[in-house]
CSV table of C-alpha atoms in Angstrom, one decimal:
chain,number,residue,atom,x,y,z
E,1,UNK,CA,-12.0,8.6,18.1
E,2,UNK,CA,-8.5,8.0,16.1
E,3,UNK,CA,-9.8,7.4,12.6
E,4,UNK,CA,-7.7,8.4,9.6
E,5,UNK,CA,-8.9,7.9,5.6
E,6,UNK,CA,-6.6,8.4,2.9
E,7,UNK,CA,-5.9,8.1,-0.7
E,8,UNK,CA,-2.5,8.4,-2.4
E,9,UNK,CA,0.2,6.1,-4.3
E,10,UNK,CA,2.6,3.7,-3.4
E,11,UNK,CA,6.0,5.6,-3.5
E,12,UNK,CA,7.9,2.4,-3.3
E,13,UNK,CA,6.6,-1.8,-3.1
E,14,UNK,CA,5.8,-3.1,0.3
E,15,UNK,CA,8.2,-4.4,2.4
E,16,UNK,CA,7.1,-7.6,3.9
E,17,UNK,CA,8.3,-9.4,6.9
E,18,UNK,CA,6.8,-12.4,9.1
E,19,UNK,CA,6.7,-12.8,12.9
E,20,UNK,CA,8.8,-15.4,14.5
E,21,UNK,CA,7.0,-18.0,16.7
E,22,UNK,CA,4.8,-21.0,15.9
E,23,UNK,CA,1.9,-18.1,14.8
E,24,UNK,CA,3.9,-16.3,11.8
E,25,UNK,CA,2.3,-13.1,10.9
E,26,UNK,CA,3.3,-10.8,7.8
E,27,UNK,CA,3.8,-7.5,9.0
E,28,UNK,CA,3.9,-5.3,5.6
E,29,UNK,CA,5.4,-1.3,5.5
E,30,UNK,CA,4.4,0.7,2.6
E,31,UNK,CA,4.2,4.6,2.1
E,32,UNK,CA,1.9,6.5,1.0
E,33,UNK,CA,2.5,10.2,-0.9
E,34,UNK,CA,-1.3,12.0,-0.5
E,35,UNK,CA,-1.6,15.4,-2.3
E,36,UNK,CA,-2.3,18.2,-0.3
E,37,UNK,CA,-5.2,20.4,-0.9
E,38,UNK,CA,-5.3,23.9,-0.9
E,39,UNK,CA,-2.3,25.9,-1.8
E,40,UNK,CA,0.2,24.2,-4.4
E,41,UNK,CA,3.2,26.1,-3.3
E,42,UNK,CA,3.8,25.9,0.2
E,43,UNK,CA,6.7,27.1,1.8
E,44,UNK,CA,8.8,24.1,1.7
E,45,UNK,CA,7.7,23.4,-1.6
E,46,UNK,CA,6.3,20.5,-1.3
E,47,UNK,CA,3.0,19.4,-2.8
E,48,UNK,CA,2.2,16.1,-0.8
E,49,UNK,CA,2.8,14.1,2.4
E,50,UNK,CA,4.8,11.2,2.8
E,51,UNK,CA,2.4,8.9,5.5
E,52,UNK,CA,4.2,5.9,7.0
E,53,UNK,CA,1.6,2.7,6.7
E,54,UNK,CA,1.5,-0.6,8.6
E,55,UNK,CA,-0.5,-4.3,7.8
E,56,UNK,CA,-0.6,-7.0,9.3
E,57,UNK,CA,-2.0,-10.4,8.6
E,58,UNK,CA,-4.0,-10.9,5.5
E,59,UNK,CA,-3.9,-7.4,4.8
E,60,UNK,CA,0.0,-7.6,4.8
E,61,UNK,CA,-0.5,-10.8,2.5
E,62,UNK,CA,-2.6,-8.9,0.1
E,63,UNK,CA,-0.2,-6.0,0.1
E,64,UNK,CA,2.4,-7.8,-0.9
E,65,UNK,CA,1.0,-9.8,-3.5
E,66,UNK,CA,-1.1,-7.0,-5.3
E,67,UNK,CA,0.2,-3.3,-4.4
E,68,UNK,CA,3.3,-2.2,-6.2
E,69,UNK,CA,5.0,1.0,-6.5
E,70,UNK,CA,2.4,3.9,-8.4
E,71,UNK,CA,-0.4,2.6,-7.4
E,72,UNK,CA,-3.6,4.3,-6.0
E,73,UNK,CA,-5.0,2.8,-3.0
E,74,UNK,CA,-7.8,4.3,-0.3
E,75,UNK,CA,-6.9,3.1,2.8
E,76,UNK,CA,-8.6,3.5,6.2
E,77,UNK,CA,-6.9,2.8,9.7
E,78,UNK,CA,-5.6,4.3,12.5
E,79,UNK,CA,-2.8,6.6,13.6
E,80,UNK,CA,-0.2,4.9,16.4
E,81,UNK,CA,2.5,6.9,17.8
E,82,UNK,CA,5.7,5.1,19.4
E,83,UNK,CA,9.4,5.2,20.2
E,84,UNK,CA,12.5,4.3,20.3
E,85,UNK,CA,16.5,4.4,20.8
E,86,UNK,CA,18.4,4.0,18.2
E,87,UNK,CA,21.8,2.7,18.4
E,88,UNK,CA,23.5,6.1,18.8
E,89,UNK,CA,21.2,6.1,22.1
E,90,UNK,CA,18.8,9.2,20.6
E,91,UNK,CA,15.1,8.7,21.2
E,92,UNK,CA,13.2,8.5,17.8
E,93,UNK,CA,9.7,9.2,17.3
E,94,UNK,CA,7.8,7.1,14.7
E,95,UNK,CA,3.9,8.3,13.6
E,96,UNK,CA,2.3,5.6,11.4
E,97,UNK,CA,-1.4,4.4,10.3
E,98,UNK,CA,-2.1,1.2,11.1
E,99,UNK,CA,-4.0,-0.2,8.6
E,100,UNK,CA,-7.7,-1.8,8.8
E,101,UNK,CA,-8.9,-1.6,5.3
E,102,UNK,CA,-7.3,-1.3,2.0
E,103,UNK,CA,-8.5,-1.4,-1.7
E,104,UNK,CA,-7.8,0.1,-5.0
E,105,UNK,CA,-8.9,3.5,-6.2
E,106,UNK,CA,-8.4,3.2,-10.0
E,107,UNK,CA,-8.4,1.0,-12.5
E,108,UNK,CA,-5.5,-1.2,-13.5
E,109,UNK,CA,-5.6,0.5,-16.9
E,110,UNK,CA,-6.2,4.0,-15.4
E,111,UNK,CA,-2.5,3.2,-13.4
E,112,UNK,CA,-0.8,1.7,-16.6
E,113,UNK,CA,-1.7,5.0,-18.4
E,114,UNK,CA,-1.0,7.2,-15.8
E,115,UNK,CA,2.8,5.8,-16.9
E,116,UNK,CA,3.4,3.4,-13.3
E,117,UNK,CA,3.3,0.4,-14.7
E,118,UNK,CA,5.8,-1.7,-13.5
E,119,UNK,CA,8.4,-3.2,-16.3
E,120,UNK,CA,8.8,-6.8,-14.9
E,121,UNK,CA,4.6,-7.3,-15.0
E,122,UNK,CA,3.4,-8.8,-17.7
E,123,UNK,CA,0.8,-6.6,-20.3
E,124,UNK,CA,-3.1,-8.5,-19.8
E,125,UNK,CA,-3.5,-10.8,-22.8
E,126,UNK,CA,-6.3,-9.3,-25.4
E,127,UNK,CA,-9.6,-8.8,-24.7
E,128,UNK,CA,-12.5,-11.5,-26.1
E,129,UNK,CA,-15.3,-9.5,-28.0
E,130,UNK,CA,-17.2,-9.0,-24.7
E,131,UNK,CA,-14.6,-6.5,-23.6
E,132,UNK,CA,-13.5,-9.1,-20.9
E,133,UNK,CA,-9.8,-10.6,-20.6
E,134,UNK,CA,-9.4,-14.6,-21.3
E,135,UNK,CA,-8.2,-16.5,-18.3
E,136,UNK,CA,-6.1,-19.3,-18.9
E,137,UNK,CA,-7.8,-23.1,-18.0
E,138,UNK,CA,-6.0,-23.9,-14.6
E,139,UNK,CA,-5.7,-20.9,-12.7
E,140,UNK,CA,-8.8,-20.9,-10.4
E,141,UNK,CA,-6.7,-21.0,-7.2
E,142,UNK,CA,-4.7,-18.5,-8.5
E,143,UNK,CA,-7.7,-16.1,-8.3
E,144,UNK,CA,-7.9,-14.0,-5.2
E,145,UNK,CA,-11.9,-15.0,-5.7
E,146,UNK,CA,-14.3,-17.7,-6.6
């Protein structure tokens, strides 16, 4: 069974590119840092792993139009191994999760306060006394739900 479950942030945005053919595709790459457990101070220093992530199709699309830099996301896939020469003819390894399910793990809020909110997004318009945000008339197709 090749199953793999994690849950870190977005180190930088996804990069997002489409197949060529009559059937275009978007292929998203993003990376994931996950904290390690366990002791804080290993020998390298470092505190958290830097996993290669790949989407394709909608879950590319979403990616690209909702995950940003700072965010937390769980995501669950699988791991793919593969190869390749590079131009200076040396064989490179690659290890990445190919993803089959994505989704959030906190809050929008909980991210803005964690401080990675990113400066080109515009701050949610005030709440109405229900505690729920005012959508603009007009935007249903914007929604990514009915």
């Amino acid at each position: 069974m090749n199953k793999v479950i994690l849950m870190g942030r977005l180190t930088r945005d996804p990069e997002v590119r489409y197949t060529n053919g009559d059937n275009q595709m978007a292929v998203a790459r993003y990376s994931l840092a996950v904290d390690r457990r366990g002791r804080r101070n290993d020998s390298d220093g470092q505190t958290a792993d830097f996993i290669n992530c790949v989407a394709f199709g909608r879950a590319a699309e979403f990616a690209e139009k909702y995950f940003h830099k700072g965010i937390k996301i769980v995501v669950t896939g699988r791991i793919q191994t593969g190869s390749y020469t590079n131009k200076d003819g040396q064989r490179v390894y690659t290890t990445d999760v190919v993803i089959e399910e994505q989704e959030f793990a906190e809050s929008k809020n909980a991210s803005n306060d964690a401080g990675f909110a990113p400066a080109d997004r515009p701050s949610p318009s005030s709440a109405a006394g229900d505690g729920f945000m005012n959508i603009p008339d007009g935007i249903d197709e914007e929604l990514p739900f009915n």
